[in-house]
A tleap script that builds the chain and sets N, CA, C and O, in Angstrom:
source leaprc.protein.ff14SB
mol = sequence {
  NMET ASN TYR GLY THR GLN HIE GLN LEU GLN
  GLY LYS TRP GLU PRO LEU PRO ARG GLU LYS
  LYS ASN ASP LEU GLU VAL ARG LYS HIE GLY
  LEU GLU GLU LYS ASN LEU VAL VAL LYS GLU
  GLU HIE GLN GLN SER GLU ILE LYS MET ASN
  ASN LEU LYS ILE LEU CYS LYS LEU ASN GLU
  ILE ASN HIE LYS ALA ALA CYS GLU VAL ILE
  LEU LEU MET LYS GLU ARG ILE ILE ASN ASN
  TRP LYS ASN CYS TYR CTHR
}
set mol.1.N position { 0.840 -1.173 0.000 }
set mol.1.CA position { 0.000 0.000 0.000 }
set mol.1.C position { 0.886 1.237 0.000 }
set mol.1.O position { 1.739 1.389 0.874 }
set mol.2.N position { 0.695 2.095 -0.946 }
set mol.2.CA position { 1.497 3.306 -1.055 }
set mol.2.C position { 0.834 4.435 -0.276 }
set mol.2.O position { -0.352 4.719 -0.449 }
set mol.3.N position { 1.615 5.066 0.577 }
set mol.3.CA position { 1.076 6.160 1.369 }
set mol.3.C position { 1.540 7.519 0.875 }
set mol.3.O position { 0.963 8.536 1.259 }
set mol.4.N position { 2.542 7.564 0.055 }
set mol.4.CA position { 3.031 8.850 -0.406 }
set mol.4.C position { 4.031 8.678 -1.524 }
set mol.4.O position { 4.255 7.573 -2.018 }
set mol.5.N position { 4.631 9.792 -1.915 }
set mol.5.CA position { 5.593 9.769 -3.004 }
set mol.5.C position { 7.009 9.757 -2.455 }
set mol.5.O position { 7.228 9.635 -1.249 }
set mol.6.N position { 7.955 9.885 -3.355 }
set mol.6.CA position { 9.349 9.852 -2.950 }
set mol.6.C position { 9.741 11.088 -2.141 }
set mol.6.O position { 10.813 11.116 -1.536 }
set mol.7.N position { 8.891 12.099 -2.125 }
set mol.7.CA position { 9.172 13.297 -1.328 }
set mol.7.C position { 9.234 12.964 0.158 }
set mol.7.O position { 9.783 13.733 0.948 }
set mol.8.N position { 8.672 11.820 0.538 }
set mol.8.CA position { 8.741 11.414 1.945 }
set mol.8.C position { 10.193 11.319 2.396 }
set mol.8.O position { 10.528 11.658 3.531 }
set mol.9.N position { 11.046 10.855 1.492 }
set mol.9.CA position { 12.447 10.696 1.853 }
set mol.9.C position { 13.104 12.038 2.153 }
set mol.9.O position { 14.091 12.100 2.887 }
set mol.10.N position { 12.568 13.093 1.597 }
set mol.10.CA position { 13.114 14.432 1.811 }
set mol.10.C position { 12.414 15.148 2.965 }
set mol.10.O position { 12.643 16.338 3.181 }
set mol.11.N position { 11.584 14.457 3.689 }
set mol.11.CA position { 10.898 15.062 4.815 }
set mol.11.C position { 9.547 15.640 4.461 }
set mol.11.O position { 8.834 16.116 5.344 }
set mol.12.N position { 9.177 15.614 3.196 }
set mol.12.CA position { 7.864 16.106 2.782 }
set mol.12.C position { 6.964 14.903 2.536 }
set mol.12.O position { 7.434 13.832 2.154 }
set mol.13.N position { 5.702 15.084 2.752 }
set mol.13.CA position { 4.751 13.997 2.496 }
set mol.13.C position { 3.672 14.494 1.568 }
set mol.13.O position { 3.035 15.517 1.823 }
set mol.14.N position { 3.468 13.755 0.476 }
set mol.14.CA position { 2.422 14.088 -0.484 }
set mol.14.C position { 1.563 12.857 -0.698 }
set mol.14.O position { 2.093 11.776 -0.959 }
set mol.15.N position { 0.270 12.994 -0.597 }
set mol.15.CA position { -0.569 11.836 -0.895 }
set mol.15.C position { -0.516 11.518 -2.386 }
set mol.15.O position { -0.381 12.411 -3.223 }
set mol.16.N position { -0.623 10.232 -2.699 }
set mol.16.CA position { -0.657 9.822 -4.102 }
set mol.16.C position { -1.980 10.242 -4.726 }
set mol.16.O position { -3.016 10.203 -4.063 }
set mol.17.N position { -1.955 10.642 -5.988 }
set mol.17.CA position { -3.217 11.010 -6.646 }
set mol.17.C position { -4.110 9.787 -6.793 }
set mol.17.O position { -3.645 8.704 -7.149 }
set mol.18.N position { -5.353 9.965 -6.526 }
set mol.18.CA position { -6.315 8.866 -6.659 }
set mol.18.C position { -7.017 8.973 -8.000 }
set mol.18.O position { -7.121 10.047 -8.592 }
set mol.19.N position { -7.495 7.825 -8.458 }
set mol.19.CA position { -8.232 7.848 -9.719 }
set mol.19.C position { -9.539 8.594 -9.527 }
set mol.19.O position { -10.216 8.462 -8.507 }
set mol.20.N position { -9.865 9.364 -10.516 }
set mol.20.CA position { -11.131 10.078 -10.469 }
set mol.20.C position { -12.250 9.120 -10.834 }
set mol.20.O position { -12.030 8.092 -11.474 }
set mol.21.N position { -13.436 9.473 -10.422 }
set mol.21.CA position { -14.592 8.631 -10.705 }
set mol.21.C position { -14.761 8.442 -12.212 }
set mol.21.O position { -15.109 7.352 -12.667 }
set mol.22.N position { -14.516 9.498 -12.983 }
set mol.22.CA position { -14.655 9.402 -14.436 }
set mol.22.C position { -13.683 8.386 -15.023 }
set mol.22.O position { -14.034 7.657 -15.951 }
set mol.23.N position { -12.450 8.331 -14.485 }
set mol.23.CA position { -11.470 7.362 -14.968 }
set mol.23.C position { -11.967 5.938 -14.747 }
set mol.23.O position { -11.819 5.077 -15.614 }
set mol.24.N position { -12.554 5.702 -13.587 }
set mol.24.CA position { -13.086 4.371 -13.292 }
set mol.24.C position { -14.248 4.035 -14.217 }
set mol.24.O position { -14.373 2.898 -14.673 }
set mol.25.N position { -15.099 5.021 -14.496 }
set mol.25.CA position { -16.229 4.788 -15.393 }
set mol.25.C position { -15.751 4.489 -16.807 }
set mol.25.O position { -16.306 3.627 -17.489 }
set mol.26.N position { -14.718 5.206 -17.243 }
set mol.26.CA position { -14.164 4.969 -18.581 }
set mol.26.C position { -13.591 3.561 -18.660 }
set mol.26.O position { -13.809 2.855 -19.645 }
set mol.27.N position { -12.859 3.150 -17.625 }
set mol.27.CA position { -12.279 1.807 -17.608 }
set mol.27.C position { -13.382 0.749 -17.608 }
set mol.27.O position { -13.284 -0.252 -18.317 }
set mol.28.N position { -14.429 0.972 -16.815 }
set mol.28.CA position { -15.546 0.029 -16.755 }
set mol.28.C position { -16.239 -0.056 -18.114 }
set mol.28.O position { -16.590 -1.144 -18.571 }
set mol.29.N position { -16.433 1.100 -18.758 }
set mol.29.CA position { -17.075 1.127 -20.072 }
set mol.29.C position { -16.224 0.369 -21.091 }
set mol.29.O position { -16.760 -0.346 -21.938 }
set mol.30.N position { -14.897 0.522 -21.011 }
set mol.30.CA position { -13.997 -0.189 -21.911 }
set mol.30.C position { -14.089 -1.690 -21.730 }
set mol.30.O position { -14.071 -2.435 -22.710 }
set mol.31.N position { -14.189 -2.145 -20.482 }
set mol.31.CA position { -14.328 -3.578 -20.214 }
set mol.31.C position { -15.653 -4.103 -20.741 }
set mol.31.O position { -15.719 -5.212 -21.272 }
set mol.32.N position { -16.712 -3.306 -20.595 }
set mol.32.CA position { -18.019 -3.726 -21.111 }
set mol.32.C position { -17.972 -3.872 -22.628 }
set mol.32.O position { -18.513 -4.830 -23.182 }
set mol.33.N position { -17.319 -2.911 -23.304 }
set mol.33.CA position { -17.194 -2.991 -24.762 }
set mol.33.C position { -16.382 -4.214 -25.170 }
set mol.33.O position { -16.732 -4.907 -26.125 }
set mol.34.N position { -15.298 -4.477 -24.447 }
set mol.34.CA position { -14.465 -5.642 -24.754 }
set mol.34.C position { -15.275 -6.921 -24.593 }
set mol.34.O position { -15.194 -7.819 -25.431 }
set mol.35.N position { -16.054 -7.006 -23.522 }
set mol.35.CA position { -16.874 -8.195 -23.300 }
set mol.35.C position { -17.904 -8.376 -24.402 }
set mol.35.O position { -18.185 -9.503 -24.810 }
set mol.36.N position { -18.475 -7.265 -24.895 }
set mol.36.CA position { -19.429 -7.357 -25.998 }
set mol.36.C position { -18.751 -7.869 -27.264 }
set mol.36.O position { -19.320 -8.684 -27.990 }
set mol.37.N position { -17.542 -7.395 -27.527 }
set mol.37.CA position { -16.800 -7.847 -28.710 }
set mol.37.C position { -16.480 -9.332 -28.596 }
set mol.37.O position { -16.632 -10.078 -29.564 }
set mol.38.N position { -16.038 -9.763 -27.418 }
set mol.38.CA position { -15.720 -11.177 -27.211 }
set mol.38.C position { -16.967 -12.027 -27.394 }
set mol.38.O position { -16.916 -13.087 -28.018 }
set mol.39.N position { -18.093 -11.559 -26.846 }
set mol.39.CA position { -19.343 -12.299 -26.982 }
set mol.39.C position { -19.758 -12.404 -28.449 }
set mol.39.O position { -20.189 -13.467 -28.896 }
set mol.40.N position { -19.631 -11.312 -29.197 }
set mol.40.CA position { -19.983 -11.313 -30.621 }
set mol.40.C position { -19.078 -12.260 -31.406 }
set mol.40.O position { -19.555 -13.006 -32.261 }
set mol.41.N position { -17.766 -12.234 -31.119 }
set mol.41.CA position { -16.840 -13.141 -31.794 }
set mol.41.C position { -17.183 -14.590 -31.484 }
set mol.41.O position { -17.116 -15.456 -32.356 }
set mol.42.N position { -17.552 -14.844 -30.233 }
set mol.42.CA position { -17.924 -16.204 -29.833 }
set mol.42.C position { -19.169 -16.660 -30.599 }
set mol.42.O position { -19.225 -17.793 -31.076 }
set mol.43.N position { -20.160 -15.784 -30.716 }
set mol.43.CA position { -21.375 -16.130 -31.454 }
set mol.43.C position { -21.071 -16.388 -32.921 }
set mol.43.O position { -21.595 -17.337 -33.505 }
set mol.44.N position { -20.225 -15.549 -33.527 }
set mol.44.CA position { -19.853 -15.748 -34.928 }
set mol.44.C position { -19.108 -17.066 -35.103 }
set mol.44.O position { -19.318 -17.771 -36.089 }
set mol.45.N position { -18.245 -17.401 -34.158 }
set mol.45.CA position { -17.512 -18.664 -34.225 }
set mol.45.C position { -18.462 -19.849 -34.125 }
set mol.45.O position { -18.299 -20.843 -34.832 }
set mol.46.N position { -19.456 -19.743 -33.243 }
set mol.46.CA position { -20.441 -20.822 -33.119 }
set mol.46.C position { -21.217 -20.999 -34.419 }
set mol.46.O position { -21.495 -22.126 -34.829 }
set mol.47.N position { -21.567 -19.894 -35.067 }
set mol.47.CA position { -22.280 -19.970 -36.344 }
set mol.47.C position { -21.407 -20.672 -37.380 }
set mol.47.O position { -21.887 -21.536 -38.115 }
set mol.48.N position { -20.124 -20.303 -37.442 }
set mol.48.CA position { -19.206 -20.948 -38.384 }
set mol.48.C position { -19.096 -22.440 -38.106 }
set mol.48.O position { -19.117 -23.251 -39.033 }
set mol.49.N position { -18.978 -22.806 -36.829 }
set mol.49.CA position { -18.875 -24.227 -36.468 }
set mol.49.C position { -20.134 -24.975 -36.890 }
set mol.49.O position { -20.052 -26.073 -37.441 }
set mol.50.N position { -21.296 -24.383 -36.634 }
set mol.50.CA position { -22.547 -25.034 -37.017 }
set mol.50.C position { -22.648 -25.188 -38.527 }
set mol.50.O position { -23.101 -26.224 -39.013 }
set mol.51.N position { -22.229 -24.167 -39.277 }
set mol.51.CA position { -22.246 -24.260 -40.735 }
set mol.51.C position { -21.335 -25.381 -41.222 }
set mol.51.O position { -21.687 -26.118 -42.143 }
set mol.52.N position { -20.167 -25.507 -40.602 }
set mol.52.CA position { -19.251 -26.582 -40.983 }
set mol.52.C position { -19.851 -27.948 -40.685 }
set mol.52.O position { -19.724 -28.877 -41.483 }
set mol.53.N position { -20.505 -28.069 -39.537 }
set mol.53.CA position { -21.142 -29.343 -39.184 }
set mol.53.C position { -22.229 -29.704 -40.187 }
set mol.53.O position { -22.338 -30.855 -40.608 }
set mol.54.N position { -23.034 -28.710 -40.568 }
set mol.54.CA position { -24.120 -28.954 -41.527 }
set mol.54.C position { -23.548 -29.409 -42.862 }
set mol.54.O position { -24.051 -30.361 -43.461 }
set mol.55.N position { -22.498 -28.735 -43.334 }
set mol.55.CA position { -21.887 -29.116 -44.604 }
set mol.55.C position { -21.344 -30.542 -44.558 }
set mol.55.O position { -21.490 -31.298 -45.518 }
set mol.56.N position { -20.729 -30.901 -43.456 }
set mol.56.CA position { -20.192 -32.259 -43.336 }
set mol.56.C position { -21.309 -33.296 -43.297 }
set mol.56.O position { -21.189 -34.361 -43.901 }
set mol.57.N position { -22.394 -32.990 -42.589 }
set mol.57.CA position { -23.514 -33.932 -42.503 }
set mol.57.C position { -24.184 -34.130 -43.852 }
set mol.57.O position { -24.645 -35.226 -44.170 }
set mol.58.N position { -24.237 -33.068 -44.641 }
set mol.58.CA position { -24.869 -33.167 -45.956 }
set mol.58.C position { -23.946 -33.819 -46.983 }
set mol.58.O position { -24.331 -34.013 -48.136 }
set mol.59.N position { -22.737 -34.152 -46.566 }
set mol.59.CA position { -21.737 -34.756 -47.452 }
set mol.59.C position { -21.442 -33.897 -48.664 }
set mol.59.O position { -21.034 -34.406 -49.708 }
set mol.60.N position { -21.646 -32.603 -48.531 }
set mol.60.CA position { -21.285 -31.707 -49.617 }
set mol.60.C position { -19.777 -31.518 -49.664 }
set mol.60.O position { -19.214 -31.134 -50.690 }
set mol.61.N position { -19.140 -31.793 -48.547 }
set mol.61.CA position { -17.686 -31.686 -48.507 }
set mol.61.C position { -17.141 -33.060 -48.156 }
set mol.61.O position { -17.236 -33.502 -47.011 }
set mol.62.N position { -16.579 -33.725 -49.134 }
set mol.62.CA position { -15.970 -35.017 -48.857 }
set mol.62.C position { -14.590 -35.125 -49.491 }
set mol.62.O position { -13.989 -36.200 -49.497 }
set mol.63.N position { -14.094 -34.031 -50.017 }
set mol.63.CA position { -12.749 -33.995 -50.586 }
set mol.63.C position { -11.737 -33.874 -49.451 }
set mol.63.O position { -11.960 -33.133 -48.494 }
set mol.64.N position { -10.625 -34.602 -49.555 }
set mol.64.CA position { -9.639 -34.637 -48.473 }
set mol.64.C position { -9.097 -33.240 -48.139 }
set mol.64.O position { -9.005 -32.882 -46.965 }
set mol.65.N position { -8.742 -32.459 -49.148 }
set mol.65.CA position { -8.193 -31.119 -48.901 }
set mol.65.C position { -9.227 -30.222 -48.224 }
set mol.65.O position { -8.890 -29.433 -47.341 }
set mol.66.N position { -10.482 -30.349 -48.640 }
set mol.66.CA position { -11.538 -29.541 -48.032 }
set mol.66.C position { -11.716 -29.914 -46.563 }
set mol.66.O position { -11.913 -29.044 -45.716 }
set mol.67.N position { -11.645 -31.200 -46.268 }
set mol.67.CA position { -11.781 -31.645 -44.875 }
set mol.67.C position { -10.625 -31.127 -44.017 }
set mol.67.O position { -10.817 -30.778 -42.852 }
set mol.68.N position { -9.424 -31.081 -44.602 }
set mol.68.CA position { -8.278 -30.546 -43.859 }
set mol.68.C position { -8.480 -29.062 -43.548 }
set mol.68.O position { -8.131 -28.594 -42.465 }
set mol.69.N position { -9.040 -28.336 -44.498 }
set mol.69.CA position { -9.324 -26.914 -44.273 }
set mol.69.C position { -10.350 -26.759 -43.155 }
set mol.69.O position { -10.215 -25.887 -42.296 }
set mol.70.N position { -11.374 -27.606 -43.170 }
set mol.70.CA position { -12.403 -27.553 -42.125 }
set mol.70.C position { -11.783 -27.816 -40.759 }
set mol.70.O position { -12.069 -27.106 -39.796 }
set mol.71.N position { -10.938 -28.832 -40.678 }
set mol.71.CA position { -10.293 -29.136 -39.400 }
set mol.71.C position { -9.415 -27.971 -38.939 }
set mol.71.O position { -9.385 -27.649 -37.751 }
set mol.72.N position { -8.711 -27.348 -39.860 }
set mol.72.CA position { -7.884 -26.190 -39.514 }
set mol.72.C position { -8.747 -25.040 -39.006 }
set mol.72.O position { -8.391 -24.378 -38.031 }
set mol.73.N position { -9.879 -24.803 -39.663 }
set mol.73.CA position { -10.789 -23.734 -39.227 }
set mol.73.C position { -11.338 -24.026 -37.838 }
set mol.73.O position { -11.414 -23.133 -36.994 }
set mol.74.N position { -11.720 -25.278 -37.601 }
set mol.74.CA position { -12.230 -25.650 -36.275 }
set mol.74.C position { -11.167 -25.415 -35.206 }
set mol.74.O position { -11.456 -24.901 -34.126 }
set mol.75.N position { -9.938 -25.800 -35.525 }
set mol.75.CA position { -8.846 -25.627 -34.569 }
set mol.75.C position { -8.632 -24.145 -34.249 }
set mol.75.O position { -8.426 -23.781 -33.092 }
set mol.76.N position { -8.679 -23.301 -35.267 }
set mol.76.CA position { -8.514 -21.860 -35.046 }
set mol.76.C position { -9.651 -21.296 -34.206 }
set mol.76.O position { -9.426 -20.470 -33.321 }
set mol.77.N position { -10.868 -21.741 -34.482 }
set mol.77.CA position { -12.022 -21.261 -33.714 }
set mol.77.C position { -11.881 -21.653 -32.252 }
set mol.77.O position { -12.107 -20.836 -31.359 }
set mol.78.N position { -11.507 -22.903 -32.010 }
set mol.78.CA position { -11.355 -23.385 -30.631 }
set mol.78.C position { -10.233 -22.628 -29.926 }
set mol.78.O position { -10.381 -22.250 -28.764 }
set mol.79.N position { -9.116 -22.402 -30.611 }
set mol.79.CA position { -8.015 -21.635 -30.009 }
set mol.79.C position { -8.447 -20.208 -29.702 }
set mol.79.O position { -8.048 -19.640 -28.685 }
set mol.80.N position { -9.260 -19.630 -30.579 }
set mol.80.CA position { -9.778 -18.279 -30.346 }
set mol.80.C position { -10.630 -18.258 -29.083 }
set mol.80.O position { -10.527 -17.332 -28.279 }
set mol.81.N position { -11.465 -19.266 -28.907 }
set mol.81.CA position { -12.292 -19.357 -27.697 }
set mol.81.C position { -11.410 -19.443 -26.463 }
set mol.81.O position { -11.642 -18.754 -25.470 }
set mol.82.N position { -10.391 -20.298 -26.536 }
set mol.82.CA position { -9.506 -20.472 -25.383 }
set mol.82.C position { -8.804 -19.163 -25.037 }
set mol.82.O position { -8.667 -18.818 -23.864 }
set mol.83.N position { -8.360 -18.433 -26.066 }
set mol.83.CA position { -7.667 -17.162 -25.824 }
set mol.83.C position { -8.590 -16.121 -25.213 }
set mol.83.O position { -8.146 -15.283 -24.428 }
set mol.84.N position { -9.859 -16.165 -25.560 }
set mol.84.CA position { -10.811 -15.191 -25.017 }
set mol.84.C position { -11.061 -15.409 -23.532 }
set mol.84.O position { -11.349 -14.457 -22.807 }
set mol.85.N position { -10.956 -16.640 -23.078 }
set mol.85.CA position { -11.326 -16.947 -21.702 }
set mol.85.C position { -10.135 -17.231 -20.805 }
set mol.85.O position { -10.298 -17.737 -19.695 }
set mol.86.N position { -8.924 -16.907 -21.282 }
set mol.86.CA position { -7.760 -17.109 -20.420 }
set mol.86.C position { -7.140 -15.794 -20.064 }
set mol.86.O position { -6.144 -15.757 -19.341 }
savepdb mol mol.pdb
quit
């Protein structure tokens, strides 16, 4: 816990500046926006995953190279999810 600045060493005591209420509100607003972006990215990723599942079930994609691309996309989506929540 900081009680003052380096002026204490010189015999003077100055309280540390505290964050203003507006600064806290700005930080809170920034976190809310970040959470909304993460939520939107998560929803978009879920839509992509569902689309890939539908394509695979319909057997519209049965080419080996296409399946490798799908697996790569799934891996990227899952890694993106993990990065958002760590």
